[in-house]
PDB file of C-alpha atoms in Angstrom:
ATOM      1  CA  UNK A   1     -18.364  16.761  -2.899  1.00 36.00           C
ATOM      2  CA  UNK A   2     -19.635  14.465  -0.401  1.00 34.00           C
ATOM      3  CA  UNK A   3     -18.874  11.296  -3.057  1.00 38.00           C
ATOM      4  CA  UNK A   4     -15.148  13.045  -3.415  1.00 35.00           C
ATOM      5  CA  UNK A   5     -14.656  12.485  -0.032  1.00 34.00           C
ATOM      6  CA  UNK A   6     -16.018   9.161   0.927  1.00 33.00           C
ATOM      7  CA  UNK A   7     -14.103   8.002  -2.552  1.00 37.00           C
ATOM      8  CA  UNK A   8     -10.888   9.136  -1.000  1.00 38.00           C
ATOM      9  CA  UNK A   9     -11.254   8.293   2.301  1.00 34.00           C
ATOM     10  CA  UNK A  10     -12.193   5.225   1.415  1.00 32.00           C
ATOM     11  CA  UNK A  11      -9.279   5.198  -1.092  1.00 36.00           C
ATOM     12  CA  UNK A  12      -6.806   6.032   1.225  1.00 37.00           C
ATOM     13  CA  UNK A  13      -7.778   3.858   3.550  1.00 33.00           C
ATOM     14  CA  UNK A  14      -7.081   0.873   1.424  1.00 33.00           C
ATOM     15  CA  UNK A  15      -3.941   2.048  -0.153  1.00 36.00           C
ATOM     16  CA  UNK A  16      -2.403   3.901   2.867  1.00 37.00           C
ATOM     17  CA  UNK A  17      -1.220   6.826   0.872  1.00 39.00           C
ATOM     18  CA  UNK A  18      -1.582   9.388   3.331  1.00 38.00           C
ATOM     19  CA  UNK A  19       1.068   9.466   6.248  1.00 37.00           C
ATOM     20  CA  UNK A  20       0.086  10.813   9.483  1.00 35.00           C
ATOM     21  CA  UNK A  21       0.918  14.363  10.752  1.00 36.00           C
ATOM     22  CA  UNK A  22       1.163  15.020  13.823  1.00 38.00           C
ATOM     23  CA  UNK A  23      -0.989  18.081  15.088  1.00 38.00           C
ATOM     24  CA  UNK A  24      -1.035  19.301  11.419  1.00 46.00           C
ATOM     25  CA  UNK A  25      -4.293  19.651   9.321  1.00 61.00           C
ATOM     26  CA  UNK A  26      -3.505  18.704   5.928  1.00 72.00           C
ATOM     27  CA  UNK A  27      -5.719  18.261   3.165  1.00 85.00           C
ATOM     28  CA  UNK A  28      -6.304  16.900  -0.545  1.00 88.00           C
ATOM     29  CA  UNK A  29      -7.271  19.457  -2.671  1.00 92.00           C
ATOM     30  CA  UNK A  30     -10.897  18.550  -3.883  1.00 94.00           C
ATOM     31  CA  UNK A  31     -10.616  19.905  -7.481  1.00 96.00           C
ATOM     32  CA  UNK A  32      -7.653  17.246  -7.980  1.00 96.00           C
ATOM     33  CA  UNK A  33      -9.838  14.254  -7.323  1.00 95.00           C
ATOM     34  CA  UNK A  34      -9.757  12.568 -10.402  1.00 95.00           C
ATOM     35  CA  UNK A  35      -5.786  13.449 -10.334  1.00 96.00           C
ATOM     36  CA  UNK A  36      -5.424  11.650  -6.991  1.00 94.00           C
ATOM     37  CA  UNK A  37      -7.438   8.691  -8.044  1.00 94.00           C
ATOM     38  CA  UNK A  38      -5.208   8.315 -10.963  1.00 95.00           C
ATOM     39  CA  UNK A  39      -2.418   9.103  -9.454  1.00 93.00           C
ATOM     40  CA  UNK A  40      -3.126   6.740  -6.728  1.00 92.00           C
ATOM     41  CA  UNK A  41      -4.132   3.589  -9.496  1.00 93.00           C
ATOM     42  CA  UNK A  42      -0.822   4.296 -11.482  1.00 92.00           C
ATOM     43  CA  UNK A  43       1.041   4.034  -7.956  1.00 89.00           C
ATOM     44  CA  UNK A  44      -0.858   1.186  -7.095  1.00 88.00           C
ATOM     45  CA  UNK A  45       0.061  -0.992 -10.361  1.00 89.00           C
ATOM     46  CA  UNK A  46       2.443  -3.758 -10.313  1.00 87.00           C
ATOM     47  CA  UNK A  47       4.968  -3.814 -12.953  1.00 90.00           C
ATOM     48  CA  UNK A  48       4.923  -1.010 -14.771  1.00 94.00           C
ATOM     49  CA  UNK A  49       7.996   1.470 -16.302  1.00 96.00           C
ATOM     50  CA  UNK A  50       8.281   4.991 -16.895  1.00 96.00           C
ATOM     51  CA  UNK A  51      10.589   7.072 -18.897  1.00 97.00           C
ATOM     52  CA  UNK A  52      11.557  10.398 -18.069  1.00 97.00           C
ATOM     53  CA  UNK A  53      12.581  12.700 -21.112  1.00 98.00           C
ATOM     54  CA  UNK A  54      14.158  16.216 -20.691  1.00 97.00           C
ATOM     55  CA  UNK A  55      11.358  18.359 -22.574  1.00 97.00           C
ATOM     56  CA  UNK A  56      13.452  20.913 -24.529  1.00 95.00           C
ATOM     57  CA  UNK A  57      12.544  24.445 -25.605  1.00 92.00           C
ATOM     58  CA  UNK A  58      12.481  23.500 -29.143  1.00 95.00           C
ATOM     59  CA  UNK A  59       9.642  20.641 -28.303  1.00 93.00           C
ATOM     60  CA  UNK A  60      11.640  17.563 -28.528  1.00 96.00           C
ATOM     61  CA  UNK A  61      12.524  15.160 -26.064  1.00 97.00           C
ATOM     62  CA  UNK A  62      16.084  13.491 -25.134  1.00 97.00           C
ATOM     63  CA  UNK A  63      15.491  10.155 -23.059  1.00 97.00           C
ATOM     64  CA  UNK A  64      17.147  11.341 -19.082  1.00 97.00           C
ATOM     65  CA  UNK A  65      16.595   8.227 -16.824  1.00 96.00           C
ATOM     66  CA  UNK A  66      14.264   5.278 -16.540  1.00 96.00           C
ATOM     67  CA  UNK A  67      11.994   3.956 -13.999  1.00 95.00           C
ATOM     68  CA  UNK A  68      10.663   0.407 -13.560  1.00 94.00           C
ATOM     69  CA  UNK A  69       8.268  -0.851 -11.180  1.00 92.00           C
ATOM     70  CA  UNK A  70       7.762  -4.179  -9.416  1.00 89.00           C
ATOM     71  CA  UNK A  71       5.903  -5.456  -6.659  1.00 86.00           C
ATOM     72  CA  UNK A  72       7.447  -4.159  -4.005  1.00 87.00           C
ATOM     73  CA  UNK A  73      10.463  -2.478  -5.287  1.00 90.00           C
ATOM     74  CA  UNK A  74      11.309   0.123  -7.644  1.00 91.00           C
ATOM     75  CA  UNK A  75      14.252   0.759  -9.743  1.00 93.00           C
ATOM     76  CA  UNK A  76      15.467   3.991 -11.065  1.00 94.00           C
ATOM     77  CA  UNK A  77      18.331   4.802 -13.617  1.00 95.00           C
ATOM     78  CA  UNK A  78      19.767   8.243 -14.081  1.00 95.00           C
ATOM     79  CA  UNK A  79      21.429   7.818 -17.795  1.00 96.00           C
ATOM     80  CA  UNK A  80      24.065  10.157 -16.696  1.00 94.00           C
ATOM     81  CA  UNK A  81      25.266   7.231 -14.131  1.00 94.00           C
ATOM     82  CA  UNK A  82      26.570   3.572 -14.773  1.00 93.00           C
ATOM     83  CA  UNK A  83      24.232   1.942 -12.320  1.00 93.00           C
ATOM     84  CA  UNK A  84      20.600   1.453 -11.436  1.00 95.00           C
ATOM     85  CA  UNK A  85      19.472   2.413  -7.226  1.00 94.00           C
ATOM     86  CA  UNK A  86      16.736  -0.082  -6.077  1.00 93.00           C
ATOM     87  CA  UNK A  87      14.177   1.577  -3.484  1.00 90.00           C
ATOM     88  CA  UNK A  88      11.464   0.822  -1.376  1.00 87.00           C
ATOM     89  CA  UNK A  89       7.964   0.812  -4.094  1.00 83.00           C
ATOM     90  CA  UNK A  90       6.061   1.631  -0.780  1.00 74.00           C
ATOM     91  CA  UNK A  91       7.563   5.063  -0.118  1.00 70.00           C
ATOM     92  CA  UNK A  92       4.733   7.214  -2.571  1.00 79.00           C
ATOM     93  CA  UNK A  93       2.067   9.201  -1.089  1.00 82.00           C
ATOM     94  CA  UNK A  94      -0.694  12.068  -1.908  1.00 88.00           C
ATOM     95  CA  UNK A  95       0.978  14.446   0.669  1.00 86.00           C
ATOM     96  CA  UNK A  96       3.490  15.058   2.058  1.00 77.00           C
ATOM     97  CA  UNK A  97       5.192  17.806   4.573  1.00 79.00           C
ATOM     98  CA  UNK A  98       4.120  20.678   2.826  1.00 78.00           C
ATOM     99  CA  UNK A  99       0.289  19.573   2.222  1.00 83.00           C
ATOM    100  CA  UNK A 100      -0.782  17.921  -1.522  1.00 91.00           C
ATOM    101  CA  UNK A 101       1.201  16.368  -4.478  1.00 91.00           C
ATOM    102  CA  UNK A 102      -1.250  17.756  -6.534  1.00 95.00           C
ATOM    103  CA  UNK A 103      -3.231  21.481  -6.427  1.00 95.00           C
ATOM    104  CA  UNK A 104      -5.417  23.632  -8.800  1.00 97.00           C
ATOM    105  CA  UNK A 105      -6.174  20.856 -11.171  1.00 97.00           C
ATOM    106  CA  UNK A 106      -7.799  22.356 -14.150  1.00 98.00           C
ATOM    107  CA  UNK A 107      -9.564  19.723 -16.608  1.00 98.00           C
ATOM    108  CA  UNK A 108      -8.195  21.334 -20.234  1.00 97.00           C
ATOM    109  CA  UNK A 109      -9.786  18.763 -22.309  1.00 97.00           C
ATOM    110  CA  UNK A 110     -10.667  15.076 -23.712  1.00 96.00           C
ATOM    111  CA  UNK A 111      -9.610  13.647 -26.581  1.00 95.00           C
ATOM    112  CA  UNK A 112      -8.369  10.316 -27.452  1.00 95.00           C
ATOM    113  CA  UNK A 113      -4.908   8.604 -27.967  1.00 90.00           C
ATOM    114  CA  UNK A 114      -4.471   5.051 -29.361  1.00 86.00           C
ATOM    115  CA  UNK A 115      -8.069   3.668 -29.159  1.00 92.00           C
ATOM    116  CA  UNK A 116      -8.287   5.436 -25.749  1.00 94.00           C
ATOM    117  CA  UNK A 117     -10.302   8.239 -24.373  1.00 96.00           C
ATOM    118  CA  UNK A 118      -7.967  10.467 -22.499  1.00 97.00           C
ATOM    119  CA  UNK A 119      -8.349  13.309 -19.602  1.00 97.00           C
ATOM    120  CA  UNK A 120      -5.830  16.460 -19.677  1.00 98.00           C
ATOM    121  CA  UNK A 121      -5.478  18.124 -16.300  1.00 98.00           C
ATOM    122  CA  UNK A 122      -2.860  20.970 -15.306  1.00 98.00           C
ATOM    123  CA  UNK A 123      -2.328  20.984 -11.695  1.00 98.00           C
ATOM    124  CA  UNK A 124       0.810  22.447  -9.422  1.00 97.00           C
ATOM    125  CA  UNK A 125       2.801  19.821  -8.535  1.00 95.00           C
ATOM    126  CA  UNK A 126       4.654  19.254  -4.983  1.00 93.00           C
ATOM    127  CA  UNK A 127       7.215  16.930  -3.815  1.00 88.00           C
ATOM    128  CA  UNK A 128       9.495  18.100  -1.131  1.00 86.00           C
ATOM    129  CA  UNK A 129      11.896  20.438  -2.257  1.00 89.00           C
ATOM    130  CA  UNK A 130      10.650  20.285  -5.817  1.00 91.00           C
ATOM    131  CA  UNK A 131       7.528  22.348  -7.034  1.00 94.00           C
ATOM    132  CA  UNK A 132       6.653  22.581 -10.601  1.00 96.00           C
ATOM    133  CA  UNK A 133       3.642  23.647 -12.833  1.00 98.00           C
ATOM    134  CA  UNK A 134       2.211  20.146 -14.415  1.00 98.00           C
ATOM    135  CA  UNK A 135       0.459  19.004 -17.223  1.00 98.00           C
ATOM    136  CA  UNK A 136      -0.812  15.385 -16.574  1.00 98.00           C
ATOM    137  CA  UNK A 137      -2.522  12.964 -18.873  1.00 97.00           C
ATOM    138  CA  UNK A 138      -4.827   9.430 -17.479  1.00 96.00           C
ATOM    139  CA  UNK A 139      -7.140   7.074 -19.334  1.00 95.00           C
ATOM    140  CA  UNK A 140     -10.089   7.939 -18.573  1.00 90.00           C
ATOM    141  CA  UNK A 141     -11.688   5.358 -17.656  1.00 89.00           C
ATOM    142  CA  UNK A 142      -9.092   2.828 -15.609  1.00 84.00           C
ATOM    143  CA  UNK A 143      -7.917   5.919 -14.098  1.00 91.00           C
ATOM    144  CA  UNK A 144      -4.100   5.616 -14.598  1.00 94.00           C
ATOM    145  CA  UNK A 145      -1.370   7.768 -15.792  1.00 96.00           C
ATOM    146  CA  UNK A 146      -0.201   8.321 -19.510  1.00 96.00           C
ATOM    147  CA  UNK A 147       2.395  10.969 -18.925  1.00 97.00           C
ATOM    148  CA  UNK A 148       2.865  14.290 -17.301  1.00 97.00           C
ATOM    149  CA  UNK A 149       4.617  16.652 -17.946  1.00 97.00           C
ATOM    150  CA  UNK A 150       6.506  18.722 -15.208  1.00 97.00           C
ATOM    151  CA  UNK A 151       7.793  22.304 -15.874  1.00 97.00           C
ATOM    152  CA  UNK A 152       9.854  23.361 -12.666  1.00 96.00           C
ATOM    153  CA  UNK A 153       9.425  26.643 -10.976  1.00 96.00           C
ATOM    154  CA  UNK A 154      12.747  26.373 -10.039  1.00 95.00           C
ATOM    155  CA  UNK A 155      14.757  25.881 -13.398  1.00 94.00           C
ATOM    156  CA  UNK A 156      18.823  25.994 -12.407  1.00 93.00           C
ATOM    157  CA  UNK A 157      17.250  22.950  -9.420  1.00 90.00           C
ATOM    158  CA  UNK A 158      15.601  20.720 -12.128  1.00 89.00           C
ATOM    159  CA  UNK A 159      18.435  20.864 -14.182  1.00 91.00           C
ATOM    160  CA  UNK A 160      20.704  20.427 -11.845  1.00 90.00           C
ATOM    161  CA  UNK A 161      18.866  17.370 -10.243  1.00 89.00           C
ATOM    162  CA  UNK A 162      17.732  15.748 -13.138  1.00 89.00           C
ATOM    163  CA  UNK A 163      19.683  17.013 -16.019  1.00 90.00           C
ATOM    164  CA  UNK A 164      17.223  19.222 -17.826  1.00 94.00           C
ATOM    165  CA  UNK A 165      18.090  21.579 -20.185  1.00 94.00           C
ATOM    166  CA  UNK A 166      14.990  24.242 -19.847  1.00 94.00           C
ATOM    167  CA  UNK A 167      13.672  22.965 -16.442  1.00 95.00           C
ATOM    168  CA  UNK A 168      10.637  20.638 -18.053  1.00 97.00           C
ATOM    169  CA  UNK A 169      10.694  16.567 -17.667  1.00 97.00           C
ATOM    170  CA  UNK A 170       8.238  14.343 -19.640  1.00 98.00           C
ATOM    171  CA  UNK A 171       7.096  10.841 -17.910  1.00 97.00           C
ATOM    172  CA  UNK A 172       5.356   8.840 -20.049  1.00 97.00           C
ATOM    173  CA  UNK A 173       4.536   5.146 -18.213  1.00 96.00           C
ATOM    174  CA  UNK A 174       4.301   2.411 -19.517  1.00 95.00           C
ATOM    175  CA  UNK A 175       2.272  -0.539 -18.505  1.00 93.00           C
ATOM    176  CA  UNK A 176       3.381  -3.564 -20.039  1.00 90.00           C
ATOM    177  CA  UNK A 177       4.264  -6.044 -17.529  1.00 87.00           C
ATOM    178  CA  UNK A 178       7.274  -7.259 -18.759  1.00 86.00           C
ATOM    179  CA  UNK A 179       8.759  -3.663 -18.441  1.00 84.00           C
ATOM    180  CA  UNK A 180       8.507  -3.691 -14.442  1.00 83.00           C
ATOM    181  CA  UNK A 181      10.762  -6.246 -14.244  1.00 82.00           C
ATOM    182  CA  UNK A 182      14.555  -5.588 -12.479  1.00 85.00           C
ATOM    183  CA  UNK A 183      17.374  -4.521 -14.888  1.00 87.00           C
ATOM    184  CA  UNK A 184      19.976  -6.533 -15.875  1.00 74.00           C
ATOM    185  CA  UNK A 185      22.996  -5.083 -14.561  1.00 62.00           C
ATOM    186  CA  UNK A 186      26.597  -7.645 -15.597  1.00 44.00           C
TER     187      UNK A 186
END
C-alpha cells in the first residue's frame, strides 16, 4: 500500500494529472493502481491514435470516430460529421469533480496478445456526466493501454452522444507514431 502511494504521488507529481479541489477530499482508488499507472503512461505518450468502435449486441464492431494524439494537441473525428475538432492534449486527468476515472478494478486475468503479455482489469469508469462499467486491457509491462471497452450505465446517453447502438464503445490505441500526426483535412 505504502509503495501504491508514494508511486502515485510521485506519479502525479510529475505528470500533473490531478487538479486541485478546493476544500474537497478526493481520492484514487487504491485497487486501480496499476489502471492509473497505465492509464496515466497511455495519456502521457506522444503520438499515438485511437479508434473508437460502437460494440454491438451481436459482438461486432462498426468503426464511430477516431482519435489522434500529438504533442500537445489532440484531434478527434466523430464519423457522423465532415470535420475533425482540435483540443488542448493537456486537458486529461485521474479525477475529476465527482472523485476517480477509475473504481473497483478487478484483475480478471493474463494472457498474451501479439508477442505481448497482457493485464485484463474491469473497473467503473467516470468522466463527468458519463459513467459506464469498463473492461480495460494494458501491456503489462510498459504499462499502456490496448483497448477498453466501455459499456454505459446510461444507454439512450451513449448512444445519443456517441452514436452507439447498445450503449458499449471499444477503444483500441494505437501507438505507431506516424498515426498521432494531424489529419489532412482539403
Amino acid at each position: 500500500m505504502l509503495k501504491f502511494v508514494i508511486l502515485s504521488a510521485v506519479l502525479m507529481a510529475t505528470i500533473g494529472a490531478v487538479p486541485a479541489f478546493a476544500g474537497a477530499e478526493l481520492k484514487e482508488d487504491p485497487s486501480c493502481a496499476e489502471v492509473n499507472y497505465s492509464y496515466a503512461a497511455t495519456r502521457s505518450s506522444w503520438f499515438y491514435s485511437a479508434k473508437l468502435y460502437d460494440a454491438r449486441s451481436d459482438g461486432s464492431l462498426k468503426q464511430i470516430a477516431e482519435m489522434r494524439f500529438g504533442k500537445e494537441t489532440s484531434y478527434f473525428h466523430d464519423l457522423r460529421k465532415p470535420k475533425w475538432t482540435r483540443g488542448n492534449r493537456k486537458n486529461w486527468t485521474l479525477m475529476d469533480v465527482d472523485g476517480p476515472k477509475f473504481r473497483l478494478c478487478v484483475l480478471v486475468g493474463e494472457g498474451t496478445e501479439e508477442g505481448k503479455k497482457v493485464k485484463h482489469y474491469t473497473a467503473t469508469w467516470h468522466q463527468d456526466p458519463y459513467d459506464a462499467y469498463a473492461d480495460i486491457w494494458f501491456w503489462s509491462e510498459g504499462k499502456r493501454v490496448v483497448r477498453v471497452k466501455r459499456h454505459f450505465m446510461d444507454e439512450s446517453q451513449a448512444n445519443l452522444r456517441f452514436g452507439t447502438t447498445a450503449g458499449t464503445v471499444m477503444e483500441i490505441f494505437d501507438y505507431n507514431p506516424m498515426t498521432g500526426g494531424a489529419p489532412y483535412e482539403p
